[in-house]
Amino acid sequence: MNIVILAAGQGKRMHSNLPKVLHQVAGKALVSHVIDAARSLTPQTICLVYGHGGDALRTSIDAPDLVWVLQEPQLGTGHAVQQAMPHLAAAPTTLVLYGDVPLIQPATLQALVHAARDALAILTVELAEPSGYGRIVRDSAGEVVRIVEQKDASAAERAIREVNSGIVALPTVRLAEWLAALSNDNAQQEYYLTDVVGMAVAAGVPIRTVPAQGEWEVLGVNSKVQLAELERVAQRRTAERLMEQGVRLADPARLDVRGELVCGRDVFIDVNCVFEGRVLLDEAVEIGPCCVLKNASIGAGSRLAAFSHIEDATVGPDGVIGPFARLRPGTELAAGVHVGNFVELKNAKVAAQSKANHLAYVGDAIIGSRVNIGAGTITCNYDGANKFKTIIEDDVFIGSDTQLVAPVTVGRGATLGAGTTLTRDAPPDTLTLSRVRQVSLAGWKRPQKPKK
Ligand code: UD1
Ligand code: CA
């Protein structure tokens, strides 16, 4: 089959410089949702009909398999499909999708394409409020005779609640004939794709309708209000799918997945968490409220407390993270690592059972096992121009408020006294201190303000 995706409309009501179909639902451009659904059917050709923002579209959509077709000017949906015709394969069926209808499901499209063998198949939906849509007009025997657009419809036709989703599948050879015969003699002076239905009836080609799974599946985006509505629909569906797989959500209405979230059994996610990119939560992971995870992997049994922020990082099993922990790109924590409040790690590999529980910055570092990093410890990894590495070997104890001026190595089993500024390597199994010896000056007086 061929698939034609219509995306030439301007989207004026979005009031945006971004082409309409590049606005995102669930972290992915509207048109990318449609392209993914199209690809799932493994068609011979996917043709994208665009009109506005061609450069922006090409740079944003990674789709070497697409045939790009410019429609300029935009003279209606029939005219749009006409532009694609010369680029289509000699496949029996052509499926027309809309670039701004993102939640269309592969299973529905399969049913539609199946219904279109030697027929014209229309994806329809019954709406309580059908205003604005093309209506499906049937004869007394219940057979479809044509589609009438809202602006061309009589009062009786406007009362019809069965509407055209716009998504149709039809025989390619017939489509070419019918498109050539379209006229724009209608209220909007456009070439309507919907007029091919009347032509198919006249030619004796059967018309079949396939119902959408629900109104949500065929809803298009014309405004930011509709964009937000579809975002909620997409999130609710993701939340339901996760719960059906055994994830416990504190509130399915307060979860945002903007990418792919893969969960093991007995995962719990508290309210207002955001997941971006690809995130893996292994068995029995617990995510506290208001956490943000982007391209992250969390090992079995790990717990993330509230407000933890994790990006391009890996947490091993049985980790204890947060509240208010920040794991930046390149952080890899082994099993049983604890990272507490206001601790920031970047490009740091931390071996098993090590702990940094309070107020620390650990960047460009390799930390061994069973290391304890005291409150206020900082790896001074940056001299203003270059970055340097800090190595802390197994069983080291770093006292509070220590600065490790990289490049520097702390040997296995070493202890650094609180307040140390370490500028040279610390030997193993030894206490290293750099602070000034404490003195108490008898008779010392605080400075006084001069008396007037
Ligand atoms: C169209 C259908 C209507 C259906 C409705 C569903 C026609 C004549 N009408 O109406 O029966 O109920 O969709 O939403 O087909 N587009 C182009 N080039 C154009 C015009 C449109 O690519 O010249 C694209 C738009 O970007 C959009 C889609 O086609 O993705 C539909 O266009 P739109 O103007 O929204 O169609 P409607 O008038 O709403
Ligand atoms: Ca529309």
XYZ file of C-alpha atoms and ligand atoms in Angstrom:
492
model
C 0.000 0.000 0.000
C 0.854 3.672 -0.237
C 0.370 6.118 2.604
C -0.155 9.828 2.037
C 0.129 12.078 5.085
C -1.512 15.468 4.639
C 0.342 18.190 6.502
C 0.184 21.272 4.296
C -2.320 23.204 6.395
C -0.896 26.328 7.996
C -2.308 25.948 11.480
C -3.095 29.652 11.920
C -4.991 29.040 15.125
C -1.860 27.711 16.841
C -0.510 31.315 16.866
C 3.016 29.951 16.628
C 6.143 30.246 14.501
C 6.517 26.475 14.655
C 4.733 24.536 11.883
C 1.600 23.006 13.434
C 2.611 19.369 12.959
C 5.885 19.919 14.857
C 4.060 20.739 18.084
C 4.459 17.861 20.495
C 2.188 15.402 22.212
C 3.841 13.109 24.767
C 7.263 14.501 23.843
C 6.948 13.699 20.144
C 5.927 15.854 17.167
C 2.333 15.333 16.007
C 3.513 14.264 12.571
C 6.069 11.845 14.044
C 3.226 10.011 15.821
C 1.507 9.700 12.450
C 4.712 8.618 10.661
C 5.279 5.923 13.312
C 1.704 4.631 12.874
C 2.231 4.663 9.103
C 5.507 2.740 9.365
C 3.864 0.052 11.486
C 1.878 -0.934 8.366
C 5.113 -1.356 6.317
C 3.813 0.465 3.234
C 5.751 0.702 -0.015
C 5.634 4.492 0.014
C 5.044 7.129 2.674
C 4.407 10.499 1.089
C 4.366 13.621 3.263
C 2.486 16.533 1.693
C 3.769 19.739 3.252
C 3.168 23.406 2.537
C 4.584 25.568 5.278
C 7.866 25.356 7.151
C 9.448 22.758 4.859
C 12.943 23.460 6.173
C 11.842 23.248 9.793
C 10.044 19.990 9.041
C 13.010 18.421 7.285
C 15.444 19.292 10.063
C 13.090 18.130 12.824
C 11.860 14.879 11.339
C 14.367 12.097 10.997
C 12.703 10.162 8.198
C 14.906 9.127 5.293
C 12.110 6.822 4.115
C 9.677 9.701 3.433
C 8.853 11.125 0.030
C 8.444 14.883 0.493
C 5.880 16.609 -1.692
C 5.299 20.350 -1.655
C 1.708 21.550 -2.061
C 1.780 25.234 -2.983
C -0.754 26.799 -2.970
C -3.051 24.739 -0.741
C -6.279 24.192 -2.637
C -7.885 21.539 -0.458
C -7.469 17.945 0.664
C -8.202 16.519 -2.813
C -5.618 18.838 -4.363
C -3.123 17.775 -1.674
C -3.508 14.079 -2.495
C -3.260 14.936 -6.213
C 0.236 16.347 -5.616
C 1.299 13.017 -4.135
C -0.068 10.819 -6.953
C 3.004 10.930 -9.240
C 5.152 9.702 -6.327
C 3.036 6.689 -5.361
C 3.918 3.069 -6.052
C 1.652 0.852 -8.161
C 0.307 -0.636 -4.935
C -3.384 -1.601 -4.880
C -4.410 0.543 -1.903
C -3.663 4.104 -0.851
C -4.274 5.238 2.738
C -4.681 8.947 3.506
C -3.701 10.168 6.992
C -3.636 13.634 8.559
C -0.377 14.939 10.005
C -2.289 16.708 12.787
C -4.244 13.644 14.003
C -1.581 12.037 16.198
C -3.374 9.350 18.227
C -4.456 7.175 15.318
C -3.796 3.521 16.216
C -2.105 0.955 13.953
C -4.833 -1.668 14.662
C -7.530 0.718 13.421
C -5.558 1.480 10.267
C -5.104 -2.226 9.633
C -8.882 -2.743 9.847
C -9.430 0.201 7.490
C -6.943 -1.053 4.907
C -8.470 -4.523 5.153
C -11.931 -3.034 4.486
C -10.562 -1.172 1.459
C -9.832 -4.260 -0.606
C -11.911 -3.546 -3.774
C -13.736 -0.818 -1.868
C -13.437 2.689 -0.528
C -13.140 2.593 3.264
C -13.798 5.593 5.504
C -12.827 5.862 9.159
C -15.853 7.402 10.856
C -16.955 8.378 14.340
C -20.285 9.306 15.945
C -20.112 12.696 17.627
C -22.588 14.301 20.008
C -21.355 17.639 18.650
C -20.535 17.047 14.937
C -20.202 20.725 13.996
C -17.308 21.445 11.605
C -16.923 17.906 10.278
C -17.946 16.366 6.960
C -21.132 14.307 7.474
C -21.648 10.755 6.222
C -24.834 10.801 4.135
C -26.603 7.412 3.792
C -29.612 6.344 1.703
C -32.746 4.679 3.040
C -31.010 1.301 2.799
C -28.216 2.600 4.995
C -25.614 2.683 2.203
C -23.184 5.629 2.112
C -23.967 7.917 -0.822
C -21.612 10.810 -0.224
C -19.848 13.042 2.306
C -21.085 16.581 2.672
C -18.926 19.265 4.258
C -20.388 21.377 7.079
C -20.315 24.524 4.956
C -22.147 22.843 2.058
C -24.647 20.885 4.170
C -28.409 21.417 4.456
C -30.002 21.740 7.895
C -31.080 18.073 7.726
C -27.558 16.965 6.800
C -26.052 19.004 9.622
C -28.162 16.949 12.034
C -26.214 13.797 11.033
C -23.867 12.776 13.842
C -21.802 10.242 11.934
C -18.788 12.158 10.639
C -15.796 11.693 8.390
C -12.529 11.456 10.313
C -10.769 12.385 7.055
C -8.798 9.145 7.141
C -9.672 6.991 4.139
C -8.257 4.014 2.270
C -9.075 3.411 -1.377
C -7.959 1.687 -4.586
C -4.976 3.595 -5.998
C -5.926 3.357 -9.676
C -9.476 4.601 -9.050
C -8.183 7.388 -6.817
C -6.114 8.788 -9.663
C -9.166 8.872 -11.973
C -11.422 10.442 -9.370
C -8.930 13.124 -8.319
C -8.570 14.181 -11.953
C -12.336 14.718 -12.076
C -12.627 16.850 -8.904
C -14.033 20.365 -9.117
C -13.905 23.195 -6.617
C -17.498 24.213 -7.119
C -18.380 24.413 -3.408
C -18.686 26.840 -0.517
C -14.911 26.949 0.143
C -13.814 26.724 -3.515
C -11.529 23.860 -2.582
C -10.841 20.495 -4.175
C -12.401 18.189 -1.598
C -10.984 14.690 -1.231
C -14.385 13.783 0.214
C -16.025 14.265 -3.204
C -14.440 11.005 -4.383
C -17.007 9.161 -2.240
C -19.878 10.281 -4.496
C -17.782 9.310 -7.537
C -17.094 5.861 -6.106
C -20.831 5.349 -5.517
C -21.528 6.370 -9.149
C -18.855 3.919 -10.351
C -20.405 1.076 -8.343
C -17.394 0.767 -5.992
C -18.582 -0.392 -2.560
C -18.204 2.045 0.325
C -17.363 0.648 3.744
C -17.125 2.510 7.006
C -14.889 1.500 9.909
C -15.543 3.017 13.344
C -12.702 4.693 15.221
C -11.954 3.358 18.737
C -13.261 6.629 20.092
C -13.410 10.310 19.331
C -9.920 10.751 20.812
C -8.396 8.595 18.094
C -9.409 10.919 15.271
C -9.183 14.260 17.060
C -7.033 16.763 15.218
C -5.026 19.638 16.630
C -5.958 23.126 15.491
C -5.235 25.125 18.641
C -3.168 24.921 21.791
C -6.314 24.088 23.733
C -6.800 21.003 21.552
C -3.087 20.214 21.854
C -3.416 20.160 25.649
C -6.564 18.008 25.428
C -4.783 15.418 23.293
C -1.781 15.492 25.622
C -4.106 14.468 28.466
C -5.650 11.697 26.362
C -2.206 10.368 25.422
C -1.018 10.509 29.059
C -4.137 8.778 30.362
C -3.653 5.968 27.854
C 0.016 5.578 28.850
C -0.921 5.544 32.543
C -3.560 2.867 31.932
C -1.113 0.734 29.960
C 1.481 0.990 32.759
C -1.067 0.051 35.420
C -2.227 -2.907 33.332
C 1.415 -4.051 33.270
C 1.517 -3.943 37.077
C 2.835 -0.454 37.842
C 1.192 1.290 40.808
C 0.560 4.984 40.196
C -0.380 7.281 43.088
C -2.553 9.188 40.606
C -2.779 8.272 36.903
C -3.828 11.848 36.140
C -0.550 13.204 37.528
C 2.016 11.356 35.438
C 3.802 12.661 32.353
C 5.670 10.323 30.042
C 7.361 12.154 27.185
C 9.087 9.231 25.579
C 9.298 5.571 26.503
C 8.920 4.361 30.074
C 9.628 0.657 30.602
C 8.832 -0.772 34.057
C 9.412 -4.068 35.839
C 6.938 -5.565 38.309
C 5.760 -3.754 41.419
C 7.125 -0.369 40.469
C 5.521 2.531 42.343
C 5.423 6.079 41.001
C 4.194 8.933 43.188
C 2.529 12.089 41.832
C 3.881 14.696 39.403
C 6.852 12.809 37.998
C 8.087 13.534 34.465
C 9.795 10.879 32.358
C 11.606 11.936 29.188
C 13.438 10.002 26.517
C 13.959 6.346 27.374
C 13.637 5.470 31.043
C 13.913 1.989 32.560
C 12.630 1.251 36.074
C 13.518 -2.248 37.184
C 11.444 -4.365 39.587
C 10.146 -2.791 42.784
C 11.637 0.636 42.090
C 9.920 3.425 44.026
C 9.848 6.939 42.626
C 8.863 9.680 45.077
C 6.806 12.733 44.158
C 8.012 15.388 41.693
C 11.002 13.511 40.281
C 12.290 14.170 36.753
C 14.032 11.322 34.920
C 15.466 11.640 31.443
C 17.256 8.803 29.615
C 17.865 6.956 32.857
C 17.995 3.413 34.134
C 17.118 2.624 37.759
C 18.059 -0.769 39.215
C 15.746 -3.145 41.066
C 14.625 -2.096 44.516
C 16.066 1.426 44.297
C 14.179 4.281 45.926
C 14.193 7.845 44.665
C 12.869 10.348 47.179
C 11.012 13.536 46.237
C 12.424 16.100 43.794
C 15.284 14.018 42.477
C 16.502 14.983 39.005
C 18.242 12.337 36.912
C 19.538 12.732 33.369
C 21.630 10.373 31.218
C 22.509 8.399 34.327
C 22.330 4.881 35.711
C 21.399 3.878 39.245
C 22.251 0.308 40.258
C 20.032 -1.953 42.367
C 19.045 -0.990 45.932
C 20.105 2.618 45.540
C 18.806 5.256 47.951
C 18.586 8.586 46.162
C 17.308 11.996 47.226
C 15.337 13.918 48.239
C 16.726 16.765 46.098
C 19.500 14.708 44.491
C 20.824 15.613 41.066
C 22.468 12.987 38.865
C 23.836 14.617 35.733
C 25.023 12.987 32.491
C 27.624 10.262 32.814
C 26.742 9.277 36.371
C 26.853 5.526 36.961
C 26.037 4.219 40.398
C 26.646 0.567 41.314
C 24.560 -1.401 43.819
C 23.479 0.053 47.149
C 24.805 3.573 46.603
C 23.249 6.379 48.683
C 23.030 9.916 47.311
C 21.295 12.339 49.631
C 19.923 15.851 49.613
C 21.607 18.584 47.565
C 24.240 16.229 46.219
C 25.179 16.718 42.572
C 27.063 14.087 40.581
C 28.352 14.503 37.044
C 30.394 12.062 34.967
C 31.055 10.050 38.101
C 31.347 6.298 38.478
C 30.544 5.189 41.999
C 31.169 1.585 43.074
C 28.958 -0.442 45.417
C 27.835 0.694 48.878
C 29.385 4.154 48.712
C 27.568 7.140 50.199
C 27.380 10.880 49.642
C 24.485 11.895 51.807
C 24.573 15.666 52.134
C 25.515 18.794 50.147
C 28.297 17.681 47.822
C 29.548 18.120 44.254
C 31.249 15.109 42.704
C 32.251 15.633 39.078
C 34.645 13.788 36.729
C 35.346 11.242 39.421
C 35.871 7.549 39.974
C 34.785 6.445 43.418
C 35.510 2.998 44.827
C 33.367 0.786 47.066
C 32.275 1.596 50.632
C 33.503 5.181 50.337
C 31.933 7.766 52.619
C 31.850 11.297 51.228
C 31.184 13.802 54.007
C 28.831 16.764 53.872
C 30.035 19.706 51.823
C 32.704 17.796 49.895
C 33.594 19.255 46.515
C 35.686 17.878 43.685
C 37.364 20.943 42.185
C 37.412 19.525 38.666
C 37.663 22.729 36.670
C 40.405 25.348 36.530
C 38.415 27.679 34.312
C 39.748 26.071 31.132
C 40.315 22.348 31.669
C 38.582 19.518 33.497
C 40.512 17.071 35.679
C 39.757 13.739 37.279
C 39.430 12.783 40.921
C 40.028 9.173 41.933
C 38.874 7.938 45.331
C 39.764 4.320 46.016
C 37.856 1.713 48.068
C 37.065 2.254 51.778
C 38.081 5.908 51.822
C 36.505 8.291 54.360
C 36.304 11.908 53.215
C 35.692 14.298 56.104
C 33.141 17.084 55.820
C 33.832 20.272 53.871
C 36.754 18.837 51.923
C 37.950 20.153 48.586
C 39.672 17.695 46.262
C 41.659 19.788 43.786
C 41.883 17.564 40.707
C 43.791 15.828 39.319
C 44.155 14.005 42.587
C 43.940 10.454 43.964
C 42.937 9.334 47.443
C 44.500 5.928 48.159
C 42.581 2.903 49.400
C 41.513 3.089 53.034
C 42.686 6.709 53.449
C 40.932 9.237 55.673
C 40.798 12.961 54.933
C 40.226 15.170 57.938
C 37.300 17.584 57.854
C 38.063 20.833 56.060
C 40.976 19.463 54.057
C 41.964 21.122 50.803
C 43.672 18.246 49.024
C 46.100 19.381 46.329
C 48.360 16.318 46.195
C 47.566 12.583 46.286
C 46.639 11.204 49.696
C 48.442 7.947 50.609
C 46.430 4.800 51.448
C 45.473 3.854 54.998
C 46.640 7.216 56.330
C 44.964 10.298 57.828
C 45.661 13.368 55.696
C 44.823 16.874 56.915
C 45.590 20.244 55.409
C 43.922 22.642 57.798
C 45.702 25.024 60.142
C 46.151 23.676 63.682
C 43.452 25.003 66.039
C 44.588 27.623 68.536
C 42.761 29.584 71.235
C 44.135 33.047 72.030
C 43.654 33.999 75.665
C 42.833 37.661 76.209
C 41.782 38.311 72.610
C 39.070 41.031 72.396
C 36.530 41.591 69.656
C 37.055 44.877 67.795
C 34.788 47.632 69.179
C 32.969 50.371 67.332
C 34.650 53.722 68.122
C 32.613 55.700 70.701
C 31.312 59.068 69.528
C -11.614 17.634 6.472
C -12.642 16.827 5.672
C -13.880 16.610 6.543
C -13.486 15.912 7.823
C -12.412 16.706 8.555
C -11.907 15.931 9.720
C -12.351 17.453 3.337
C -12.848 18.278 2.229
N -12.988 17.579 4.502
O -12.189 18.894 6.726
O -14.844 15.829 5.836
O -14.633 15.758 8.665
O -11.301 16.945 7.684
O -11.005 16.731 10.469
O -11.435 16.688 3.156
N -4.554 19.831 4.128
C -3.532 19.883 3.183
N -3.699 20.670 2.083
C -4.825 21.405 1.867
C -5.851 21.335 2.836
C -5.700 20.544 3.953
O -2.508 19.251 3.335
O -4.891 22.084 0.848
C -4.360 18.985 5.302
C -4.345 19.769 6.596
O -3.010 20.090 6.963
C -4.960 18.780 7.592
C -5.913 17.953 6.740
O -5.474 18.128 5.405
O -4.001 17.913 8.146
C -7.358 18.376 6.895
O -7.482 19.741 6.539
P -8.556 20.664 7.206
O -8.510 21.976 6.589
O -8.454 20.572 8.688
O -9.912 19.907 6.730
P -11.355 20.212 7.200
O -11.894 21.354 6.403
O -11.427 20.318 8.659
Ca -9.667 20.078 10.498
